[in-house]
Short mmCIF file of C-alpha atoms in Angstrom, two decimals:
data_model
loop_
_atom_site.label_atom_id
_atom_site.label_comp_id
_atom_site.label_asym_id
_atom_site.label_seq_id
_atom_site.Cartn_x
_atom_site.Cartn_y
_atom_site.Cartn_z
CA MET A 187 10.51 1.99 -17.30
CA GLN A 188 9.17 -0.79 -15.05
CA ALA A 189 10.40 -4.21 -15.77
CA ARG A 190 7.87 -6.70 -17.22
CA PRO A 191 6.59 -8.96 -14.39
CA ALA A 192 7.72 -12.59 -14.69
CA LEU A 193 4.10 -13.75 -15.29
CA GLU A 194 1.13 -11.91 -16.57
CA VAL A 195 -2.67 -12.68 -16.92
CA ALA A 196 -2.01 -12.27 -20.72
CA ASP A 197 0.43 -15.43 -20.37
CA ILE A 198 -2.20 -17.43 -18.81
CA PHE A 199 -4.73 -16.42 -21.54
CA ARG A 200 -2.30 -17.18 -24.28
CA ALA A 201 -1.16 -20.63 -22.96
CA HIS A 202 -4.69 -22.02 -21.91
CA GLY A 203 -7.19 -19.50 -23.43
CA SER A 204 -7.91 -21.11 -26.64
CA THR A 205 -8.58 -24.73 -25.45
CA TRP A 206 -10.76 -23.46 -22.42
CA ARG A 207 -12.70 -20.95 -24.74
CA ASP A 208 -13.58 -24.02 -26.97
CA ALA A 209 -14.63 -26.05 -24.09
CA GLN A 210 -16.73 -23.31 -22.79
CA ARG A 211 -18.35 -22.59 -26.04
CA GLY A 212 -21.93 -21.02 -25.34
CA HIS A 213 -21.14 -20.44 -21.83
CA LEU A 214 -18.87 -17.30 -22.26
CA SER A 215 -20.56 -13.87 -22.94
CA LEU A 216 -19.38 -11.75 -25.75
CA ALA A 217 -18.02 -9.09 -23.20
CA GLN A 218 -15.84 -11.94 -21.65
CA LEU A 219 -14.58 -13.04 -25.06
CA LYS A 220 -13.52 -9.38 -25.78
CA VAL A 221 -11.74 -9.05 -22.69
CA MET A 222 -9.69 -12.43 -23.24
CA SER A 223 -8.84 -11.16 -26.77
CA ALA A 224 -7.85 -7.74 -25.68
CA ILE A 225 -5.69 -8.81 -22.70
CA THR A 226 -3.97 -11.37 -24.92
CA GLN A 227 -3.12 -8.84 -27.67
CA CYS A 228 -2.16 -5.98 -25.36
CA ARG A 229 1.30 -4.52 -26.15
CA THR A 230 1.82 -6.92 -29.02
CA ALA A 231 2.30 -6.31 -32.67
CA ALA A 232 -1.43 -7.34 -33.10
CA LEU A 233 -2.35 -3.90 -32.05
CA GLY A 234 0.37 -1.93 -33.81
CA GLY A 235 2.68 0.56 -32.26
CA HIS A 236 5.45 2.96 -32.86
CA VAL A 237 9.18 3.04 -33.79
CA LEU A 238 10.84 5.42 -31.45
CA ARG A 239 14.36 7.03 -31.42
CA CYS A 240 16.01 8.41 -28.22
CA ASP A 241 16.97 12.22 -28.78
CA GLY A 242 19.90 11.57 -26.38
CA CYS A 243 21.67 8.42 -27.28
CA GLY A 244 20.00 7.67 -30.52
CA GLN A 245 18.86 4.18 -29.59
CA ASP A 246 15.79 2.84 -31.36
CA GLU A 247 13.00 1.01 -29.80
CA VAL A 248 9.53 -0.41 -30.70
CA SER A 249 6.69 0.50 -28.37
CA TYR A 250 3.46 -1.51 -29.05
CA ASN A 251 0.01 -0.07 -28.38
CA SER A 252 -2.05 -0.85 -25.18
CA CYS A 253 -5.46 -2.52 -25.66
CA ARG A 254 -7.02 0.11 -23.10
CA ASN A 255 -9.51 -2.37 -21.99
CA ARG A 256 -10.60 -1.43 -18.25
CA HIS A 257 -10.26 -5.09 -17.08
CA CYS A 258 -6.60 -5.29 -18.37
CA PRO A 259 -4.02 -5.27 -15.65
CA LYS A 260 -1.49 -3.56 -17.81
CA CYS A 261 -3.64 -0.69 -18.86
CA GLN A 262 -5.00 0.64 -15.71
CA SER A 263 -2.13 2.51 -14.17
CA SER A 264 -1.99 5.22 -16.89
CA ALA A 265 -5.78 5.50 -16.93
CA ALA A 266 -5.77 6.03 -13.19
CA LYS A 267 -3.14 8.72 -13.33
CA ARG A 268 -5.19 10.74 -15.97
CA TRP A 269 -8.40 10.33 -13.78
CA LEU A 270 -6.50 11.41 -10.58
CA ASP A 271 -4.98 14.39 -12.28
CA ALA A 272 -8.56 15.57 -12.87
CA ARG A 273 -9.74 14.98 -9.31
CA GLN A 274 -6.90 17.17 -7.68
CA ALA A 275 -9.17 20.14 -8.11
CA ASP A 276 -11.96 18.49 -6.20
CA LEU A 277 -10.35 18.03 -2.92
CA LEU A 278 -11.40 20.14 0.06
CA PRO A 279 -9.34 20.77 3.22
CA VAL A 280 -11.48 18.70 5.44
CA GLU A 281 -11.34 15.08 6.84
CA TYR A 282 -12.35 12.30 4.33
CA TYR A 283 -13.81 9.21 5.26
CA HIS A 284 -13.98 5.60 3.56
CA VAL A 285 -17.38 3.73 3.81
CA VAL A 286 -17.86 0.31 2.44
CA PHE A 287 -21.31 -1.11 1.54
CA THR A 288 -21.34 -5.05 0.83
CA LEU A 289 -24.02 -7.15 -0.59
CA PRO A 290 -24.89 -10.50 1.37
CA ALA A 291 -23.90 -13.69 -0.39
CA PRO A 292 -27.26 -14.74 -1.50
CA ILE A 293 -27.92 -11.51 -3.33
CA ALA A 294 -24.44 -11.55 -4.66
CA ASP A 295 -25.40 -14.76 -6.36
CA ILE A 296 -28.27 -13.31 -8.24
CA ALA A 297 -26.26 -10.06 -8.91
CA TYR A 298 -24.08 -12.05 -11.05
CA GLN A 299 -27.14 -13.11 -13.21
CA ASN A 300 -28.26 -9.46 -13.34
CA LYS A 301 -25.07 -7.36 -13.23
CA ALA A 302 -26.30 -4.09 -14.70
CA ALA A 303 -29.50 -3.98 -12.55
CA LEU A 304 -28.12 -5.19 -9.29
CA TYR A 305 -24.76 -3.36 -9.54
CA GLY A 306 -26.54 -0.12 -10.47
CA LEU A 307 -28.86 -0.80 -7.51
CA LEU A 308 -26.00 -1.21 -5.20
CA PHE A 309 -24.57 2.18 -6.32
CA ASP A 310 -27.85 4.04 -6.04
CA ILE A 311 -28.90 2.76 -2.68
CA ALA A 312 -25.49 3.17 -1.04
CA ALA A 313 -25.44 6.90 -2.21
CA GLU A 314 -29.05 7.54 -1.14
CA THR A 315 -28.22 5.93 2.30
CA LEU A 316 -25.22 8.34 2.78
CA LEU A 317 -27.11 11.30 1.46
CA ARG A 318 -30.43 10.74 3.56
CA ILE A 319 -28.68 9.82 6.84
CA ALA A 320 -26.33 12.94 6.46
CA ALA A 321 -29.21 15.22 5.74
CA ASP A 322 -30.93 14.17 8.86
CA PRO A 323 -30.76 16.91 11.53
CA LYS A 324 -30.20 14.17 14.16
CA HIS A 325 -26.99 13.23 12.52
CA LEU A 326 -25.17 15.85 10.40
CA GLY A 327 -28.00 17.94 8.80
CA ALA A 328 -26.13 18.69 5.74
CA HIS A 329 -25.99 17.98 1.93
CA ILE A 330 -22.87 15.96 1.46
CA GLY A 331 -21.08 14.44 -1.56
CA ALA A 332 -19.60 11.08 -2.30
CA THR A 333 -17.33 9.33 -4.77
CA LEU A 334 -18.38 5.50 -5.00
CA VAL A 335 -15.94 2.75 -6.62
CA LEU A 336 -17.50 -0.61 -7.50
CA HIS A 337 -15.53 -3.74 -6.79
CA THR A 338 -16.93 -7.20 -7.50
CA TRP A 339 -14.17 -9.57 -6.17
CA GLY A 340 -12.48 -10.71 -3.15
CA SER A 341 -8.72 -11.11 -2.79
CA ALA A 342 -9.04 -14.86 -4.03
CA LEU A 343 -11.05 -13.77 -7.13
CA THR A 344 -14.28 -14.97 -5.70
CA HIS A 345 -17.47 -12.94 -6.62
CA HIS A 346 -17.97 -10.33 -3.73
CA PRO A 347 -19.73 -7.18 -4.92
CA HIS A 348 -19.37 -4.08 -2.84
CA VAL A 349 -18.75 -0.37 -3.10
CA HIS A 350 -16.03 1.81 -1.57
CA GLY A 351 -17.24 5.32 -0.69
CA ILE A 352 -14.88 8.40 -0.39
CA VAL A 353 -16.86 11.06 1.44
CA PRO A 354 -15.80 14.51 2.60
CA GLY A 355 -16.26 14.91 6.47
CA GLY A 356 -19.12 17.59 6.07
CA GLY A 357 -21.50 19.31 3.70
CA LEU A 358 -23.48 22.30 2.98
CA ALA A 359 -26.23 23.45 5.33
CA THR A 360 -29.71 23.11 3.91
CA ASP A 361 -29.90 26.87 3.33
CA GLY A 362 -26.57 26.94 1.68
CA THR A 363 -25.09 29.61 4.08
CA ARG A 364 -22.49 27.53 5.98
CA TRP A 365 -20.34 24.44 6.03
CA VAL A 366 -21.42 21.70 8.53
CA ALA A 367 -18.51 19.75 9.63
CA CYS A 368 -18.64 16.16 11.26
CA ARG A 369 -17.42 15.59 14.52
CA PRO A 370 -13.63 15.01 14.51
CA GLY A 371 -12.94 11.31 13.83
CA PHE A 372 -16.64 10.47 13.36
CA PHE A 373 -18.83 10.39 10.24
CA LEU A 374 -22.09 8.69 10.62
CA PRO A 375 -23.43 5.90 12.71
CA VAL A 376 -22.65 2.66 10.74
CA ARG A 377 -25.64 0.72 12.32
CA VAL A 378 -28.09 3.40 11.09
CA LEU A 379 -26.51 3.37 7.74
CA SER A 380 -26.61 -0.46 7.62
CA ARG A 381 -30.31 -0.57 8.62
CA LEU A 382 -31.49 2.01 5.85
CA PHE A 383 -29.36 0.30 3.30
CA ARG A 384 -30.84 -3.21 3.98
CA ARG A 385 -34.26 -1.84 3.97
CA ARG A 386 -34.01 0.35 0.95
CA PHE A 387 -32.07 -2.34 -1.24
CA LEU A 388 -34.79 -4.93 -0.43
CA GLU A 389 -37.59 -2.56 -1.21
CA GLU A 390 -36.12 -1.72 -4.74
CA LEU A 391 -35.04 -5.37 -5.33
CA GLN A 392 -38.66 -6.50 -4.73
CA ARG A 393 -39.81 -3.76 -7.11
CA LEU A 394 -37.49 -5.09 -9.96
CA HIS A 395 -38.75 -8.57 -9.39
CA ALA A 396 -42.40 -7.32 -9.56
CA GLY A 397 -41.49 -5.62 -12.81
CA SER A 398 -40.10 -8.84 -14.35
CA ARG A 399 -36.67 -7.08 -14.67
CA LEU A 400 -34.75 -9.98 -12.96
CA ARG A 401 -33.51 -13.08 -14.70
CA PHE A 402 -32.76 -16.29 -12.76
CA PHE A 403 -30.89 -19.36 -13.99
CA GLY A 404 -29.75 -22.68 -12.56
CA GLU A 405 -30.39 -23.34 -9.04
CA HIS A 406 -32.10 -19.98 -8.70
CA ALA A 407 -34.68 -20.52 -11.59
CA ALA A 408 -37.67 -21.07 -9.12
CA LEU A 409 -37.05 -17.65 -7.73
CA ALA A 410 -38.98 -16.26 -10.83
CA GLU A 411 -42.12 -17.12 -9.00
CA ALA A 412 -43.38 -14.41 -6.68
CA ALA A 413 -44.13 -16.76 -3.74
CA ALA A 414 -40.65 -18.36 -3.92
CA PHE A 415 -38.84 -15.00 -4.30
CA LYS A 416 -40.75 -13.45 -1.25
CA ALA A 417 -39.78 -16.57 0.90
CA TRP A 418 -36.27 -16.25 -0.24
CA LEU A 419 -36.09 -12.57 0.91
CA ALA A 420 -37.54 -13.16 4.36
CA PRO A 421 -34.16 -14.23 6.07
CA LEU A 422 -32.41 -11.31 4.30
CA ARG A 423 -34.50 -8.84 6.16
CA ARG A 424 -33.22 -10.22 9.51
CA CYS A 425 -29.49 -10.83 8.87
CA GLU A 426 -26.85 -8.14 9.39
CA TRP A 427 -25.64 -6.32 6.11
CA VAL A 428 -22.06 -5.19 6.22
CA VAL A 429 -21.52 -1.56 6.28
CA TYR A 430 -18.41 -0.19 7.70
CA ALA A 431 -16.40 2.97 7.92
CA LYS A 432 -12.56 3.25 8.24
CA ARG A 433 -10.81 5.94 10.11
CA PRO A 434 -10.44 9.18 8.44
CA PHE A 435 -7.69 9.72 6.00
CA ALA A 436 -4.62 11.65 7.04
CA GLY A 437 -5.12 14.64 4.75
CA PRO A 438 -6.48 15.12 1.35
CA GLN A 439 -3.20 13.80 -0.35
CA ALA A 440 -3.77 10.49 1.47
CA VAL A 441 -7.19 10.49 -0.33
CA LEU A 442 -5.65 10.77 -3.47
CA ALA A 443 -2.96 8.04 -2.73
CA TYR A 444 -5.81 5.78 -1.68
CA LEU A 445 -7.71 6.56 -5.06
CA SER A 446 -4.75 5.83 -7.11
CA ARG A 447 -4.95 2.19 -5.76
CA TYR A 448 -8.65 1.68 -5.83
CA THR A 449 -10.27 3.49 -8.68
CA HIS A 450 -8.83 1.53 -11.51
CA ARG A 451 -8.01 -1.68 -9.90
CA VAL A 452 -8.75 -4.89 -11.67
CA ALA A 453 -9.69 -8.34 -10.20
CA ILE A 454 -5.83 -9.24 -9.84
CA SER A 455 -2.67 -7.43 -10.76
CA ASN A 456 0.08 -9.07 -12.40
CA SER A 457 2.46 -8.47 -9.59
CA ARG A 458 0.39 -10.91 -7.34
CA LEU A 459 1.13 -13.80 -9.76
CA LEU A 460 3.82 -16.07 -8.65
CA ALA A 461 3.93 -19.00 -11.04
CA MET A 462 2.26 -21.05 -13.84
CA ASP A 463 3.53 -24.57 -14.00
CA GLU A 464 2.12 -28.19 -13.88
CA ARG A 465 0.36 -27.55 -10.63
CA GLY A 466 -1.67 -24.68 -12.07
CA VAL A 467 -1.57 -20.90 -11.43
CA THR A 468 -0.21 -19.74 -8.08
CA PHE A 469 -0.66 -16.26 -6.64
CA ARG A 470 -0.84 -14.25 -3.51
CA TRP A 471 -3.87 -13.21 -1.69
CA LYS A 472 -5.08 -11.79 1.69
CA ASP A 473 -7.35 -13.80 3.96
CA TYR A 474 -9.42 -11.06 5.79
CA ARG A 475 -10.89 -13.56 8.10
CA ALA A 476 -7.68 -14.90 9.44
CA LYS A 477 -5.94 -12.56 11.61
CA GLY A 478 -2.27 -13.26 12.50
CA GLY A 479 0.58 -11.64 14.29
CA ALA A 480 0.93 -9.44 17.43
CA LYS A 481 -1.25 -6.70 15.90
CA GLY A 482 -3.83 -8.96 14.41
CA LYS A 483 -2.74 -7.96 10.76
CA THR A 484 -4.44 -9.60 7.79
CA ARG A 485 -2.68 -12.80 6.99
CA HIS A 486 -1.03 -13.11 3.56
CA LYS A 487 -1.41 -16.45 1.79
CA VAL A 488 -0.62 -18.26 -1.23
CA MET A 489 -3.18 -19.98 -3.64
CA THR A 490 -2.81 -22.30 -6.37
CA LEU A 491 -5.91 -22.87 -8.93
CA SER A 492 -5.94 -24.66 -12.26
CA PRO A 493 -5.67 -22.40 -15.26
CA GLN A 494 -9.14 -23.09 -16.14
CA GLU A 495 -10.40 -22.16 -12.69
CA PHE A 496 -8.24 -19.03 -12.68
CA MET A 497 -9.57 -17.82 -15.92
CA ARG A 498 -13.13 -18.64 -14.89
CA ARG A 499 -12.63 -16.50 -11.67
CA PHE A 500 -11.14 -13.66 -13.48
CA LEU A 501 -13.78 -13.40 -16.05
CA LEU A 502 -16.56 -13.38 -13.18
CA HIS A 503 -15.71 -9.66 -12.81
CA VAL A 504 -16.27 -8.50 -16.43
CA LEU A 505 -18.69 -5.57 -16.38
CA PRO A 506 -21.48 -4.93 -18.76
CA GLY A 507 -20.73 -2.71 -21.67
CA GLY A 508 -21.05 0.95 -20.82
CA PHE A 509 -21.47 0.35 -17.14
CA HIS A 510 -19.75 3.19 -15.05
CA ARG A 511 -17.78 1.79 -12.08
CA ILE A 512 -16.81 5.24 -10.67
CA ARG A 513 -19.85 7.55 -9.98
CA HIS A 514 -20.27 10.73 -8.04
CA TYR A 515 -23.25 11.89 -6.05
CA GLY A 516 -24.55 14.88 -4.12
CA LEU A 517 -22.19 17.71 -4.08
CA LEU A 518 -19.82 15.73 -6.35
CA ALA A 519 -22.49 14.91 -8.94
CA ASN A 520 -20.90 15.83 -12.28
CA SER A 521 -24.02 18.06 -13.12
CA ASN A 522 -23.20 20.66 -10.58
CA ARG A 523 -19.86 19.60 -8.95
CA ARG A 524 -18.03 22.91 -9.98
CA ASP A 525 -20.52 25.21 -8.41
CA ASN A 526 -20.92 23.16 -5.31
CA LEU A 527 -17.21 23.04 -4.75
CA ALA A 528 -16.76 26.68 -5.36
CA LEU A 529 -19.37 27.52 -2.64
CA ALA A 530 -18.02 25.01 -0.28
CA ARG A 531 -14.49 26.67 -0.62
CA GLN A 532 -15.94 30.01 -0.12
CA LEU A 533 -17.64 28.91 3.13
CA LEU A 534 -14.44 27.11 4.22
CA GLN A 535 -12.45 30.36 3.47
CA VAL A 536 -9.93 28.53 1.10
CA THR A 537 -8.24 29.72 -2.02
CA PRO A 538 -9.80 28.16 -5.08
CA PRO A 539 -7.44 25.99 -7.41
CA PRO A 540 -5.97 27.94 -10.54
CA PRO A 541 -8.07 27.49 -13.68
CA GLU A 542 -5.69 25.16 -15.25
CA ALA A 543 -6.06 22.67 -12.37
CA ALA A 544 -9.75 23.16 -12.08
CA ALA A 545 -10.41 22.00 -15.78
CA ASP A 546 -11.66 18.48 -15.74
CA ASN A 547 -9.93 16.68 -18.45
CA GLY A 548 -10.21 13.29 -17.04
CA SER A 549 -11.96 11.95 -20.05
CA ASP A 550 -9.30 13.33 -22.53
CA SER A 551 -6.52 11.14 -23.91
CA PRO A 552 -3.52 13.24 -24.03
CA ARG A 553 -0.66 12.59 -26.41
CA PRO A 554 1.46 9.93 -24.77
CA THR A 555 5.19 10.79 -24.11
CA PHE A 556 8.05 8.34 -24.34
CA VAL A 557 11.22 8.34 -22.27
CA CYS A 558 14.36 6.30 -23.09
CA ALA A 559 14.81 3.65 -20.47
CA HIS A 560 18.71 3.98 -20.96
CA CYS A 561 19.46 7.63 -20.61
CA GLY A 562 16.13 9.29 -19.73
CA HIS A 563 15.82 11.69 -22.67
CA ALA A 564 12.48 12.18 -24.69
CA MET A 565 12.06 9.87 -27.50
CA THR A 566 10.77 10.82 -31.09
CA VAL A 567 8.21 8.78 -32.91
CA LEU A 568 9.71 7.88 -36.33
CA GLN A 569 7.19 5.52 -37.61
CA VAL A 570 3.68 4.37 -36.71
CA PHE A 571 2.61 0.97 -37.78
CA LEU A 572 -0.80 -0.98 -37.51
CA ARG A 573 -1.65 -4.42 -36.63
CA GLU A 574 1.26 -6.82 -37.41
CA CYS A 575 2.38 -4.57 -40.44
CA SER A 576 6.24 -5.20 -41.04
CA ILE A 577 8.39 -2.72 -39.32
CA ARG A 578 10.54 -1.01 -41.90
CA ALA A 579 14.12 0.11 -40.79
CA PRO A 580 14.07 3.70 -39.40
CA PRO A 581 15.85 6.36 -41.57
CA ALA A 582 19.36 7.14 -40.78
CA PRO A 583 19.63 10.03 -38.07
#
């Protein structure tokens, strides 16, 4: 059992959330209020729990329930493990590439006011860009697959929407008779990806505006007018849009290790929090623009924010209800993933995974198992209690 961090996001919400929530009345969405409540109550008597007894040493223990909110730093490790177990059967014995698509800062500003529409557009245009360039005979000439994961934050909790794409290094030929592999160490030309991504995103953004499907507030209110919006878009057609590809992963297991860190990540983990005192909330962050050291590695820094500013930044990244932040496209689309992967393995002449590994149970919620922190034996549930009920003494063994 891991030791509880000295400071958690929940502690900050408990200490300062009530006063700040009252001060921000009318400015926080229902989704943000629900996230604050869930994180504050997570693994406390407010959500109920279990009385457990160790089968080995007989020690009793109370285990409180998790909130299971996808923005909670404490709940995502178990959710990530369940999801990754289901993805084991999807891996192919090929190189995998990591591609990142980032929205320019001006568009990120209006994306915050139109989260569902523009985050969804970011997903779809990034996927379309990858699939179209890969299908072009001048590049790969194959139908590929991609898993995309949305992150909306920078390391300092600022609003920085981008998608991480995990892509197999190859795809099915258009006639489905062979596997077309990428050149070793090279996926697709980044400059070509960037140009198509920019053009297609701006085309669809203009279409959303013409259909009155965008909202503008505050300093951006004037963009509701067609002429103002067109003038605002003009410089975005000329600036560089950031799309980059990292080196290929060192084998499929490295892909899983990477996914375990990225798929269910939240804006900040409890392990990055250092202190909460009269100066504010202090946490570690990475300054990706400042390179230091002999190898030019990213510089690690410490930042202190007021509790109010810390909570504001954390809640910038609450997603709309029902919005999926992990999506699969092309060969990996949920509708035909199993058949496509079976054909890919056949063409690659590799053995398919056993049926039990191939079953996609990522959406299931398996019965939790409890292990004694003292002796490592399994623990038996003696009693279930709900929402701050009194905990009766367990029966004698």
